[in-house]
C-alpha positions as MATLAB code, in Angstrom:
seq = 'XXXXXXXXXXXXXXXXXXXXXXXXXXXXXXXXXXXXXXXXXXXXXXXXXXXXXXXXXXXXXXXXXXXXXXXXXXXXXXXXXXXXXXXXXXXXXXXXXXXXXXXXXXXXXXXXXXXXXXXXXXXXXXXXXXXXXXXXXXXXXXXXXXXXXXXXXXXXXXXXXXXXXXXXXXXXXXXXXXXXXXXXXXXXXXXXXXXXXXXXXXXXXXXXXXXXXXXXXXXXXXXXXXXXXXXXXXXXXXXXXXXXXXXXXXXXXXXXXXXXXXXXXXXXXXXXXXXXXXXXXXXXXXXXXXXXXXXXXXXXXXXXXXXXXXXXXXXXXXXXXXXXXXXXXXXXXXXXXXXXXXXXXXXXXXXXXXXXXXXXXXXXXXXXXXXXXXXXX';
ca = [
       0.000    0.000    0.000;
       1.163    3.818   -1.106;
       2.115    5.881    1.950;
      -0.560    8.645    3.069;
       0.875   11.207    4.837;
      -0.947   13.140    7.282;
       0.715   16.517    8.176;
       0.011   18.283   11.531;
       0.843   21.507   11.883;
       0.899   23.678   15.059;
       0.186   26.963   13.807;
      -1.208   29.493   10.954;
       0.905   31.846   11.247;
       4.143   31.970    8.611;
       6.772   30.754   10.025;
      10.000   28.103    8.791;
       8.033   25.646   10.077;
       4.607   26.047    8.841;
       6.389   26.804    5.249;
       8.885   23.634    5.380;
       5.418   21.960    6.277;
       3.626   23.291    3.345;
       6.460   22.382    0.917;
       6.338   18.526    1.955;
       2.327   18.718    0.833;
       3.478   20.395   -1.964;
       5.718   17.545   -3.007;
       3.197   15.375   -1.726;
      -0.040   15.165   -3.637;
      -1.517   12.321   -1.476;
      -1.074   13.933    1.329;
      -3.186   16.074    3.632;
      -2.166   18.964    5.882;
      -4.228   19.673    9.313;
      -3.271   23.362   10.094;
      -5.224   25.099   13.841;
      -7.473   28.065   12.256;
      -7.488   30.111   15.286;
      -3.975   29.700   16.296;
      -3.494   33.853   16.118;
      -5.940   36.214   15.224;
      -5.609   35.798   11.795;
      -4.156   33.139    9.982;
      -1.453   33.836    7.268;
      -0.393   30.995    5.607;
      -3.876   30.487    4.277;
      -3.385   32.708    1.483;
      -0.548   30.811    0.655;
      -1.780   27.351    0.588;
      -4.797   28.268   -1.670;
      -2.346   29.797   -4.133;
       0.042   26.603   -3.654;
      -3.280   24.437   -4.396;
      -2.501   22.702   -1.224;
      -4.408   20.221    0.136;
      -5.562   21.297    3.576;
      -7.911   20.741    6.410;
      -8.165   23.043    9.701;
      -8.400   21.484   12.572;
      -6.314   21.986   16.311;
      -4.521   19.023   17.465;
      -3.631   19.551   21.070;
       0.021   20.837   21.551;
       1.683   21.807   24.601;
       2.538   25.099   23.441;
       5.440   26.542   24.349;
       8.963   27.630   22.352;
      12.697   28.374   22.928;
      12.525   31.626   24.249;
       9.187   30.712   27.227;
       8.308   28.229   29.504;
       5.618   26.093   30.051;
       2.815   27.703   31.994;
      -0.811   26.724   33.344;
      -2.230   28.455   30.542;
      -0.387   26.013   28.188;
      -1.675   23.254   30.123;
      -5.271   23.770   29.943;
      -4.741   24.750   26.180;
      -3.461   21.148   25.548;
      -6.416   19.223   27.963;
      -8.805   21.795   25.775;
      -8.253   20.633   22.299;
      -7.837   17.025   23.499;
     -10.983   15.386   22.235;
      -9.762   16.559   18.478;
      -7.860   13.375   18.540;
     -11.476   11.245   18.468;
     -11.229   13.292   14.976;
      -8.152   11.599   13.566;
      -9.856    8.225   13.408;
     -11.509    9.908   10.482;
      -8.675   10.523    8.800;
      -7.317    7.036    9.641;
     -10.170    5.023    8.342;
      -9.043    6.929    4.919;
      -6.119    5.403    4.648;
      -3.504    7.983    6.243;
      -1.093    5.567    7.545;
       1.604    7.922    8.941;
       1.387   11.127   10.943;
       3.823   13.774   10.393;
       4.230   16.203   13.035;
       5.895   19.561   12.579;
       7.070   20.435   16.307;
       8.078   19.096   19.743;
       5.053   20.503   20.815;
       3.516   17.321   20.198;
       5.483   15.468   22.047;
       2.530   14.450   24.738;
       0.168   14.202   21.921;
       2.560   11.576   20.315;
       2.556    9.460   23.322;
      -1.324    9.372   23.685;
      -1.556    8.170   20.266;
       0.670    5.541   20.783;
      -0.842    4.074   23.268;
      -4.604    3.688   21.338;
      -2.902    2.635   17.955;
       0.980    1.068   18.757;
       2.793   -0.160   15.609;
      -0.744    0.481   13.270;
      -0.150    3.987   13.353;
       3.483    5.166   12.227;
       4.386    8.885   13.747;
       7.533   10.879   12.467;
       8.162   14.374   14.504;
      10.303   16.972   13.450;
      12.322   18.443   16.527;
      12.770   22.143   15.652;
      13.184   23.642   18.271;
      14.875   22.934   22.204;
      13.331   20.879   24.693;
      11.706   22.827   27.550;
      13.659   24.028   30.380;
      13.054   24.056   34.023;
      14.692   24.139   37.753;
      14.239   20.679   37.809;
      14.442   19.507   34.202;
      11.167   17.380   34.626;
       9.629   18.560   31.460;
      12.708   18.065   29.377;
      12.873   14.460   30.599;
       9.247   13.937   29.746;
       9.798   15.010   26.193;
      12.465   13.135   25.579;
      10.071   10.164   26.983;
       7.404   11.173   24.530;
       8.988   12.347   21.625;
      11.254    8.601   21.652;
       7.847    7.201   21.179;
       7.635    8.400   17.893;
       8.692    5.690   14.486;
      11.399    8.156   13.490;
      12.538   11.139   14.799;
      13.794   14.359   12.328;
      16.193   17.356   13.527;
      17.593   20.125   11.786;
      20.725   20.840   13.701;
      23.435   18.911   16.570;
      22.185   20.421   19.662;
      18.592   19.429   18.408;
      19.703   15.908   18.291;
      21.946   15.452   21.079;
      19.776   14.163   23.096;
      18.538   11.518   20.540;
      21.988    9.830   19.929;
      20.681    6.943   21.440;
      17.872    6.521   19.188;
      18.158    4.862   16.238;
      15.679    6.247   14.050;
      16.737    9.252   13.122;
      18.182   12.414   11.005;
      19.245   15.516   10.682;
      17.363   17.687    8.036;
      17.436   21.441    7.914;
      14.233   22.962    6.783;
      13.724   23.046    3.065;
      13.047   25.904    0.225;
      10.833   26.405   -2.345;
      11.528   29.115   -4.747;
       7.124   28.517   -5.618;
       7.028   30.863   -8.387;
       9.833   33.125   -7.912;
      12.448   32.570  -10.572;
      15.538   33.706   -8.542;
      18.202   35.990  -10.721;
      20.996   34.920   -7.907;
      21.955   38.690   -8.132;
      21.186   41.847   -6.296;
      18.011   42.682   -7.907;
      16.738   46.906   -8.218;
      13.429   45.370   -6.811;
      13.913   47.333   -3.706;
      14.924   50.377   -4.855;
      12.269   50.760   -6.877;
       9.691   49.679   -4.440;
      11.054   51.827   -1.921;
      12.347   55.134   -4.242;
      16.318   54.037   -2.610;
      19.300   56.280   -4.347;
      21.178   53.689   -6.353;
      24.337   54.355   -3.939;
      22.820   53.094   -0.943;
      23.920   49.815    0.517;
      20.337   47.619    0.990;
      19.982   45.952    4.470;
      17.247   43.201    5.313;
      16.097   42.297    8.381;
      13.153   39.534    8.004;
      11.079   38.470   10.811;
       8.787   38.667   13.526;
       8.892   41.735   15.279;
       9.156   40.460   19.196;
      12.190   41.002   21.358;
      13.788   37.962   20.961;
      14.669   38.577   17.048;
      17.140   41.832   17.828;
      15.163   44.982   15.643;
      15.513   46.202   18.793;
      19.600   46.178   19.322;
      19.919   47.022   15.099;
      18.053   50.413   15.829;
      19.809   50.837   19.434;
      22.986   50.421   17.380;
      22.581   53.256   15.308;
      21.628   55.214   18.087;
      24.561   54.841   19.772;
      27.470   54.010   17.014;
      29.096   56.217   14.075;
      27.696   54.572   10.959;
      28.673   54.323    6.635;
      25.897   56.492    5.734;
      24.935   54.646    2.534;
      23.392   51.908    4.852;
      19.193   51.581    5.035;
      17.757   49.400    6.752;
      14.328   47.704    5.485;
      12.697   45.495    8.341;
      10.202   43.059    6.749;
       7.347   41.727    9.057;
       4.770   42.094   12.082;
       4.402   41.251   15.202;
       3.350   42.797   19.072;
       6.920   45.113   19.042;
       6.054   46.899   15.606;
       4.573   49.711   16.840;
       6.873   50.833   19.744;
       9.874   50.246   17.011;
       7.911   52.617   14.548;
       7.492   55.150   16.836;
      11.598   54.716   18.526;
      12.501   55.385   14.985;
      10.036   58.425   14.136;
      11.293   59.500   17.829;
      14.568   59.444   16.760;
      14.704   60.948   13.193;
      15.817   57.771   11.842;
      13.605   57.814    9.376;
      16.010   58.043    6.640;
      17.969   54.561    7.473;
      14.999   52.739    8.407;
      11.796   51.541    6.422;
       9.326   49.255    7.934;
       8.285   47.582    5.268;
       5.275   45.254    7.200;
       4.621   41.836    6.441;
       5.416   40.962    2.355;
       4.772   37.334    0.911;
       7.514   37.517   -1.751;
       9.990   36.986    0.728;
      12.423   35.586   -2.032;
      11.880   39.072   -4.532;
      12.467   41.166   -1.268;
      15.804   39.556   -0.231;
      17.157   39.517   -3.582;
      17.388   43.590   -3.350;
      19.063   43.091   -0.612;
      22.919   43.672   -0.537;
      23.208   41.641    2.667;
      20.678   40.208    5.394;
      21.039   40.891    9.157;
      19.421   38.651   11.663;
      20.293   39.841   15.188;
      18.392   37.431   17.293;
      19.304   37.400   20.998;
      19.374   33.930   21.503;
      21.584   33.212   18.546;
      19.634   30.619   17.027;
      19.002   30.733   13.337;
      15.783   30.839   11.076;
      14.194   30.489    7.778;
      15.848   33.808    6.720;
      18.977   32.712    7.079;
      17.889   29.366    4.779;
      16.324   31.811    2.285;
      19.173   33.861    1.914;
      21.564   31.284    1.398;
      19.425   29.630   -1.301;
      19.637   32.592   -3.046;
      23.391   33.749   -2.361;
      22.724   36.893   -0.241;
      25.452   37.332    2.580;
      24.572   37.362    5.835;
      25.162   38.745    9.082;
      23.772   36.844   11.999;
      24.036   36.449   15.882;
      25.421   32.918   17.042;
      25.168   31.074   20.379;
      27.893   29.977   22.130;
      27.941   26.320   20.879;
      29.339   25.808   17.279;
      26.357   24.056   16.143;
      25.543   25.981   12.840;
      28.638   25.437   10.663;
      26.950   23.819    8.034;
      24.793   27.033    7.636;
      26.855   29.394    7.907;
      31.183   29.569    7.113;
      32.440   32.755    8.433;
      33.841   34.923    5.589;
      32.312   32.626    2.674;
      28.376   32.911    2.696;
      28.683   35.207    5.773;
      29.924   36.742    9.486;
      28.788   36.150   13.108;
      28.438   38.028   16.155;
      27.762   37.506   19.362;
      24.572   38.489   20.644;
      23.789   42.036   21.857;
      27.450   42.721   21.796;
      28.024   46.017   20.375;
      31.681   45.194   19.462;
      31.285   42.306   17.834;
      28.621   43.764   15.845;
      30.897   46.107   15.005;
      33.854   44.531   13.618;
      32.045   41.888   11.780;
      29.566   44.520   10.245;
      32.846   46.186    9.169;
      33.827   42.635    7.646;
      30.709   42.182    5.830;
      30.875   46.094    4.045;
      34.118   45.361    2.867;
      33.521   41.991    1.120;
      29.170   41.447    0.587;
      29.477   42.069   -3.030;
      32.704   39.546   -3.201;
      31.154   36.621   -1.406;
      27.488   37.034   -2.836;
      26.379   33.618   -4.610;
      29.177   31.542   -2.804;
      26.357   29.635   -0.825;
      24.934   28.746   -3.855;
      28.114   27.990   -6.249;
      28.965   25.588   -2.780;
      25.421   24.112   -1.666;
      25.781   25.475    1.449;
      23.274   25.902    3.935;
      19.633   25.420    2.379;
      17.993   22.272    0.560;
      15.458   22.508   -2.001;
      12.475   21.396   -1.396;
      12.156   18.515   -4.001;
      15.093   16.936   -2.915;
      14.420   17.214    1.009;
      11.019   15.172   -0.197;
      12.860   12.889   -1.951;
      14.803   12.127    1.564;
      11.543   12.381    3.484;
      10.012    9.806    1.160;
      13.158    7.332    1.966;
      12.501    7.876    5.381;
       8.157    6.618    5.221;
       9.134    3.474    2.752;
      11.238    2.484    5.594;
       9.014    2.479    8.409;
];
């Protein structure tokens, strides 16, 4: 019997996730992709799977929400036992055929378990660990998703600190989150898209900063960093997305006459067109970690200028002075010297991610690995 893959998705909002998850139904005809409708008050990625012609269903699987920069709370708790009784639902989707679940986030972890215990070997359940396990005083939680999530049939990470503590199980692999170019035919050259769009002099240098706009993602330290530091005036900076900070950055920068470097350019669904204008990309996170942008932007050769934690667990993203530089996080002088690097060299070192492979997988060929992965189970 032909796998039938059922997809589970956490959220609606667009995210690297959500889009990796929407590329693997993409490549994926058979398949069918459960998505929560009222996961944020509105819900994105919609728009984008009716224009994909992606085959989708909403309905909220019960996750214990939480992510790498919070904890988990009471409020996360009774959001899980909530949405519970959708699992009654999945026998619906069962009796149809779908033979393995696919879920998109630890989230699920508990959810995995449950499901394991009503269905055993029957039901075959492949989670994608994308972010880091919970942490507490105690490190209770952590233990119990690592209990849960080794429940699952095969187990998918996208980085070595993801995986560490998996070593021990033998059903897995490391897979960072794949592109699509969709219908953007990429030029793999700084495009005047931008410019244009924007009405930017031809002599200014083209920054992009892509992503949610919450604390953890750094728009705040890139506009306290011009505040306080002697910058090349030919730099603008264009910050691409929305999120609960947008309005106190909008008015920091209208405070602060810095209206000339910066344009808040809102949330844009031609991510790929967008970056391509870019000279370079700058993703100042405060954790370190890295995102979709970073995947986008070497898919397309852009440079890039990103934060890094402490552990060297991102090499095969990012090589310093080849596709890109790091800094440390919210360190002004490491900012500094490697944004010094990166305005000497960008237009040297744009397309060598590309030329080398490095750091992003397309999305046919991630299926293709995906689909190795189900015929084995």
């Amino acid at each position: 019997m032909k796998n039938k893959v059922l997809y589970i998705s956490h959220s609606s909002f667009i995210g690297g996730a959500e889009r990796s998850m929407m590329y693997m139904a993409m490549s994926n005809p058979e398949s069918l992709l459960l998505t929560p409708k009222f996961a944020f008050k509105n819900c994105p990625i919609f728009e984008l799977y009716k224009k994909n012609n992606i085959n989708y269903e909403t309905l909220t699987i019960p996750a214990l929400f939480y992510h790498q920069y919070g904890k988990i709370t009471i409020a996360k708790l009774i959001y899980f036992f909530l949405f519970l009784p959708n699992l009654f639902k999945l026998f619906k989707y069962i009796r149809k055929g779908y033979n393995i679940l696919h879920f998109n986030e630890v989230v699920f972890a508990p959810t995995i378990w449950i499901l394991k215990v009503f269905f055993g070997k029957r039901l075959k359940i492949v989670v994608h660990i994308r972010t880091r396990l919970p942490k507490n005083k105690f490190g209770l939680w952590r233990k119990l998703f690592i209990f849960w999530l080794k429940k699952s049939d095969y187990i998918i990470t996208i980085g070595k600190k993801e995986s560490e503590p998996f070593n021990d199980f033998q059903n897995q692999k490391m897979l960072i989150n794949p592109i699509s170019y969709e219908d953007y035919i990429p030029l793999f050259n700084k495009t005047n898209y931008l410019i244009n769009s924007f009405k930017i002099a031809n002599k200014k240098i083209i920054v992009g900063i892509f992503g949610s706009m919450h604390n953890a993602k750094g728009q705040s330290f890139v506009i306290d960093y011009l505040l306080n530091s002697s910058i090349d005036n030919r730099l603008v900076f264009i910050f691409f997305g929305e999120g609960p900070l947008l309005k106190t950055l909008k008015n920091k920068v209208i405070q602060n006459n810095l209206k000339t470097q910066i344009i808040f350019a809102n949330q844009v669904n031609n991510v790929l067109e967008c970056m391509e204008g870019c000279d370079f990309i700058i993703r100042a996170e405060i954790y370190g970690y890295f995102g979709r942008d970073i995947l986008e932007a070497n898919s397309l050769g852009v440079p890039i200028l990103t934060s890094k934690c402490k552990e060297n667990i991102y090499e095969h993203l990012l090589e310093e002075g080849v596709n890109g530089y790091s800094f440390i996080p919210l360190d002004y002088n490491s900012f500094t010297n490697k944004l010094n690097k990166i305005l000497i060299n960008f237009k040297e070192i744009r397309g060598n991610s590309v030329k080398l492979k490095k750091g992003f997988i397309l999305s046919g060929e991630y299926y293709k690995e995906l689909e190795k992965i189900y015929e084995q189970l």
